[in-house]
């Protein structure tokens, strides 16, 4: 039986989000049905609600930092039971047979993983709808166990901002002795500072915004560099093993390249699109430096990250909002006026 669910939807790129009743697909035998408690607000929600990347399928019901309580489970579910605290991140399925899926990196599924919203179910072809809603469901293989003892509100952003920065930190083997820099102090950026610091790295923040220094230090940065100040940029020449660039919009990365060490890597997690202006290959060739990108993280990695955060008491710095405040929250996010993640209390979603 399909489910009637109350959500908050963008009906087109130009109109504000508003309450909307929609139909979710019928639960299957491997599905976990979840009552949503809290949902983090990612800049990707805004991009997709407003069709910044093209291809948005309306109505879009965003939300992929979902924390909730299990309402019911299908008869084949073995890992979860009613009442468990669980999370759902950016994907809810994948083909499960291609090489990346077989190797446990299903975010790189060759058929494309199924996004939590603005995707299509692999079985019945119905659109997927995200966590700005009262109820959500997914196969148990795409459900995360929330560690005991973590504040569930603050833990919601770990499901995207956390894993998206954790994955490159782990892939590039960041630990004690590593020098890591993070570009942009927003949702992803502040999680990158916390996680890199907890992994033992020496951490630097690149920001355009003077005034974020105290916060950056509190969040785990030992050094802060104002990226628009040439002198400050020169002073960190040749230093970083890894730069994680979280900036959502086109920006010049040429000034960052010489700050990488020999064999250092700049990894894009923020920008989906063209690098402009033209990127000089000189620092790449002269220092064997690389530019790459990274997409979210696997379910296995996400569970590892959640467990790590549970052990280290790491959650996001959040500002709770009511569901109807989402449109203002998007405007504030564009102005970088968020410290450092909005989280929606789903009790405040009313018809
Ligand atoms: P956010 O909270 O809005 O933070 C972005 C930060 O980037 C801002 O706080 C600001 O930091 C800096 N910034 C913003 N506009 C800029 C500009 N025009 N030039 C230079 N710096 C700018 O966003 P978020 O939620 O962290 O998301 C960041 C990006 O990651 C989004 O594009 C999102 O879609 C993407 N994303 C990607 C993945 C993935 O799998 N790769 C997953 C999740 C999100 P300062 O004020 O410190 O400069
Ligand atoms: Zn996200
Ligand atoms: Zn696959």
PDB file of N, CA and C in Angstrom, residues 168-206:
ATOM      1  N   UNK A 168      36.899  11.992   1.841  1.00  0.00           N
ATOM      2  CA  UNK A 168      38.232  12.339   1.326  1.00  0.00           C
ATOM      3  C   UNK A 168      39.313  12.338   2.410  1.00  0.00           C
ATOM      4  N   UNK A 169      38.961  12.702   3.628  1.00  0.00           N
ATOM      5  CA  UNK A 169      39.979  12.664   4.700  1.00  0.00           C
ATOM      6  C   UNK A 169      40.511  11.243   4.859  1.00  0.00           C
ATOM      7  N   UNK A 170      39.619  10.247   4.807  1.00  0.00           N
ATOM      8  CA  UNK A 170      40.034   8.852   4.961  1.00  0.00           C
ATOM      9  C   UNK A 170      40.721   8.346   3.693  1.00  0.00           C
ATOM     10  N   UNK A 171      40.154   8.704   2.538  1.00  0.00           N
ATOM     11  CA  UNK A 171      40.741   8.222   1.271  1.00  0.00           C
ATOM     12  C   UNK A 171      42.193   8.682   1.151  1.00  0.00           C
ATOM     13  N   UNK A 172      42.465   9.920   1.579  1.00  0.00           N
ATOM     14  CA  UNK A 172      43.822  10.460   1.477  1.00  0.00           C
ATOM     15  C   UNK A 172      44.622  10.230   2.758  1.00  0.00           C
ATOM     16  N   UNK A 173      44.102   9.335   3.598  1.00  0.00           N
ATOM     17  CA  UNK A 173      44.839   8.825   4.771  1.00  0.00           C
ATOM     18  C   UNK A 173      45.327   9.925   5.708  1.00  0.00           C
ATOM     19  N   UNK A 174      44.436  10.840   5.984  1.00  0.00           N
ATOM     20  CA  UNK A 174      44.777  11.934   6.899  1.00  0.00           C
ATOM     21  C   UNK A 174      44.867  11.408   8.329  1.00  0.00           C
ATOM     22  N   UNK A 175      45.909  11.811   9.012  1.00  0.00           N
ATOM     23  CA  UNK A 175      46.101  11.411  10.409  1.00  0.00           C
ATOM     24  C   UNK A 175      47.125  12.314  11.052  1.00  0.00           C
ATOM     25  N   UNK A 176      47.729  11.841  12.125  1.00  0.00           N
ATOM     26  CA  UNK A 176      48.752  12.623  12.821  1.00  0.00           C
ATOM     27  C   UNK A 176      49.883  12.954  11.852  1.00  0.00           C
ATOM     28  N   UNK A 177      50.316  14.189  11.826  1.00  0.00           N
ATOM     29  CA  UNK A 177      51.396  14.588  10.924  1.00  0.00           C
ATOM     30  C   UNK A 177      50.886  15.149   9.602  1.00  0.00           C
ATOM     31  N   UNK A 178      49.613  14.921   9.265  1.00  0.00           N
ATOM     32  CA  UNK A 178      49.070  15.469   8.007  1.00  0.00           C
ATOM     33  C   UNK A 178      48.784  16.952   8.178  1.00  0.00           C
ATOM     34  N   UNK A 179      48.937  17.666   7.068  1.00  0.00           N
ATOM     35  CA  UNK A 179      48.539  19.083   7.060  1.00  0.00           C
ATOM     36  C   UNK A 179      47.381  19.237   6.089  1.00  0.00           C
ATOM     37  N   UNK A 180      46.252  19.639   6.642  1.00  0.00           N
ATOM     38  CA  UNK A 180      45.011  19.718   5.861  1.00  0.00           C
ATOM     39  C   UNK A 180      44.509  21.156   5.863  1.00  0.00           C
ATOM     40  N   UNK A 181      44.035  21.617   4.713  1.00  0.00           N
ATOM     41  CA  UNK A 181      43.362  22.922   4.675  1.00  0.00           C
ATOM     42  C   UNK A 181      41.950  22.733   4.137  1.00  0.00           C
ATOM     43  N   UNK A 182      41.056  23.582   4.619  1.00  0.00           N
ATOM     44  CA  UNK A 182      39.651  23.521   4.236  1.00  0.00           C
ATOM     45  C   UNK A 182      39.286  24.875   3.650  1.00  0.00           C
ATOM     46  N   UNK A 183      38.663  24.897   2.467  1.00  0.00           N
ATOM     47  CA  UNK A 183      38.236  26.159   1.865  1.00  0.00           C
ATOM     48  C   UNK A 183      36.745  26.348   2.127  1.00  0.00           C
ATOM     49  N   UNK A 184      36.397  27.432   2.820  1.00  0.00           N
ATOM     50  CA  UNK A 184      34.987  27.769   3.079  1.00  0.00           C
ATOM     51  C   UNK A 184      34.505  27.229   4.406  1.00  0.00           C
ATOM     52  N   UNK A 185      34.033  28.140   5.260  1.00  0.00           N
ATOM     53  CA  UNK A 185      33.512  27.688   6.562  1.00  0.00           C
ATOM     54  C   UNK A 185      31.995  27.780   6.552  1.00  0.00           C
ATOM     55  N   UNK A 186      31.375  26.740   5.997  1.00  0.00           N
ATOM     56  CA  UNK A 186      29.924  26.585   6.059  1.00  0.00           C
ATOM     57  C   UNK A 186      29.634  25.225   6.664  1.00  0.00           C
ATOM     58  N   UNK A 187      28.544  24.599   6.179  1.00  0.00           N
ATOM     59  CA  UNK A 187      28.156  23.304   6.728  1.00  0.00           C
ATOM     60  C   UNK A 187      29.221  22.241   6.544  1.00  0.00           C
ATOM     61  N   UNK A 188      29.662  22.050   5.297  1.00  0.00           N
ATOM     62  CA  UNK A 188      30.695  21.044   5.047  1.00  0.00           C
ATOM     63  C   UNK A 188      32.006  21.468   5.694  1.00  0.00           C
ATOM     64  N   UNK A 189      32.345  22.756   5.534  1.00  0.00           N
ATOM     65  CA  UNK A 189      33.628  23.247   6.037  1.00  0.00           C
ATOM     66  C   UNK A 189      33.787  23.033   7.528  1.00  0.00           C
ATOM     67  N   UNK A 190      32.747  23.322   8.302  1.00  0.00           N
ATOM     68  CA  UNK A 190      32.922  23.203   9.752  1.00  0.00           C
ATOM     69  C   UNK A 190      33.037  21.747  10.178  1.00  0.00           C
ATOM     70  N   UNK A 191      32.375  20.834   9.430  1.00  0.00           N
ATOM     71  CA  UNK A 191      32.549  19.414   9.739  1.00  0.00           C
ATOM     72  C   UNK A 191      33.955  18.953   9.350  1.00  0.00           C
ATOM     73  N   UNK A 192      34.472  19.488   8.232  1.00  0.00           N
ATOM     74  CA  UNK A 192      35.835  19.126   7.816  1.00  0.00           C
ATOM     75  C   UNK A 192      36.843  19.534   8.884  1.00  0.00           C
ATOM     76  N   UNK A 193      36.668  20.730   9.470  1.00  0.00           N
ATOM     77  CA  UNK A 193      37.589  21.168  10.530  1.00  0.00           C
ATOM     78  C   UNK A 193      37.523  20.210  11.715  1.00  0.00           C
ATOM     79  N   UNK A 194      36.305  19.908  12.147  1.00  0.00           N
ATOM     80  CA  UNK A 194      36.153  19.045  13.328  1.00  0.00           C
ATOM     81  C   UNK A 194      36.751  17.658  13.089  1.00  0.00           C
ATOM     82  N   UNK A 195      36.441  17.088  11.925  1.00  0.00           N
ATOM     83  CA  UNK A 195      36.857  15.704  11.665  1.00  0.00           C
ATOM     84  C   UNK A 195      38.367  15.617  11.434  1.00  0.00           C
ATOM     85  N   UNK A 196      38.921  16.567  10.670  1.00  0.00           N
ATOM     86  CA  UNK A 196      40.365  16.542  10.413  1.00  0.00           C
ATOM     87  C   UNK A 196      41.128  16.711  11.727  1.00  0.00           C
ATOM     88  N   UNK A 197      40.629  17.598  12.568  1.00  0.00           N
ATOM     89  CA  UNK A 197      41.267  17.819  13.873  1.00  0.00           C
ATOM     90  C   UNK A 197      41.206  16.541  14.715  1.00  0.00           C
ATOM     91  N   UNK A 198      40.034  15.906  14.735  1.00  0.00           N
ATOM     92  CA  UNK A 198      39.877  14.691  15.546  1.00  0.00           C
ATOM     93  C   UNK A 198      40.747  13.547  15.018  1.00  0.00           C
ATOM     94  N   UNK A 199      41.051  13.573  13.707  1.00  0.00           N
ATOM     95  CA  UNK A 199      41.936  12.542  13.140  1.00  0.00           C
ATOM     96  C   UNK A 199      43.414  12.849  13.427  1.00  0.00           C
ATOM     97  N   UNK A 200      43.683  13.997  14.036  1.00  0.00           N
ATOM     98  CA  UNK A 200      45.054  14.309  14.457  1.00  0.00           C
ATOM     99  C   UNK A 200      45.812  15.226  13.524  1.00  0.00           C
ATOM    100  N   UNK A 201      45.159  15.742  12.478  1.00  0.00           N
ATOM    101  CA  UNK A 201      45.853  16.587  11.505  1.00  0.00           C
ATOM    102  C   UNK A 201      46.082  17.997  12.049  1.00  0.00           C
ATOM    103  N   UNK A 202      47.050  18.671  11.436  1.00  0.00           N
ATOM    104  CA  UNK A 202      47.230  20.104  11.644  1.00  0.00           C
ATOM    105  C   UNK A 202      46.323  20.791  10.616  1.00  0.00           C
ATOM    106  N   UNK A 203      45.388  21.633  11.086  1.00  0.00           N
ATOM    107  CA  UNK A 203      44.285  22.080  10.217  1.00  0.00           C
ATOM    108  C   UNK A 203      44.304  23.593  10.014  1.00  0.00           C
ATOM    109  N   UNK A 204      44.130  23.985   8.760  1.00  0.00           N
ATOM    110  CA  UNK A 204      44.066  25.409   8.383  1.00  0.00           C
ATOM    111  C   UNK A 204      42.727  25.687   7.706  1.00  0.00           C
ATOM    112  N   UNK A 205      42.156  26.842   7.999  1.00  0.00           N
ATOM    113  CA  UNK A 205      40.952  27.279   7.271  1.00  0.00           C
ATOM    114  C   UNK A 205      41.308  28.390   6.303  1.00  0.00           C
ATOM    115  N   UNK A 206      40.895  28.224   5.040  1.00  0.00           N
ATOM    116  CA  UNK A 206      40.888  29.324   4.082  1.00  0.00           C
ATOM    117  C   UNK A 206      39.472  29.895   4.068  1.00  0.00           C
TER     118      UNK A 206
END
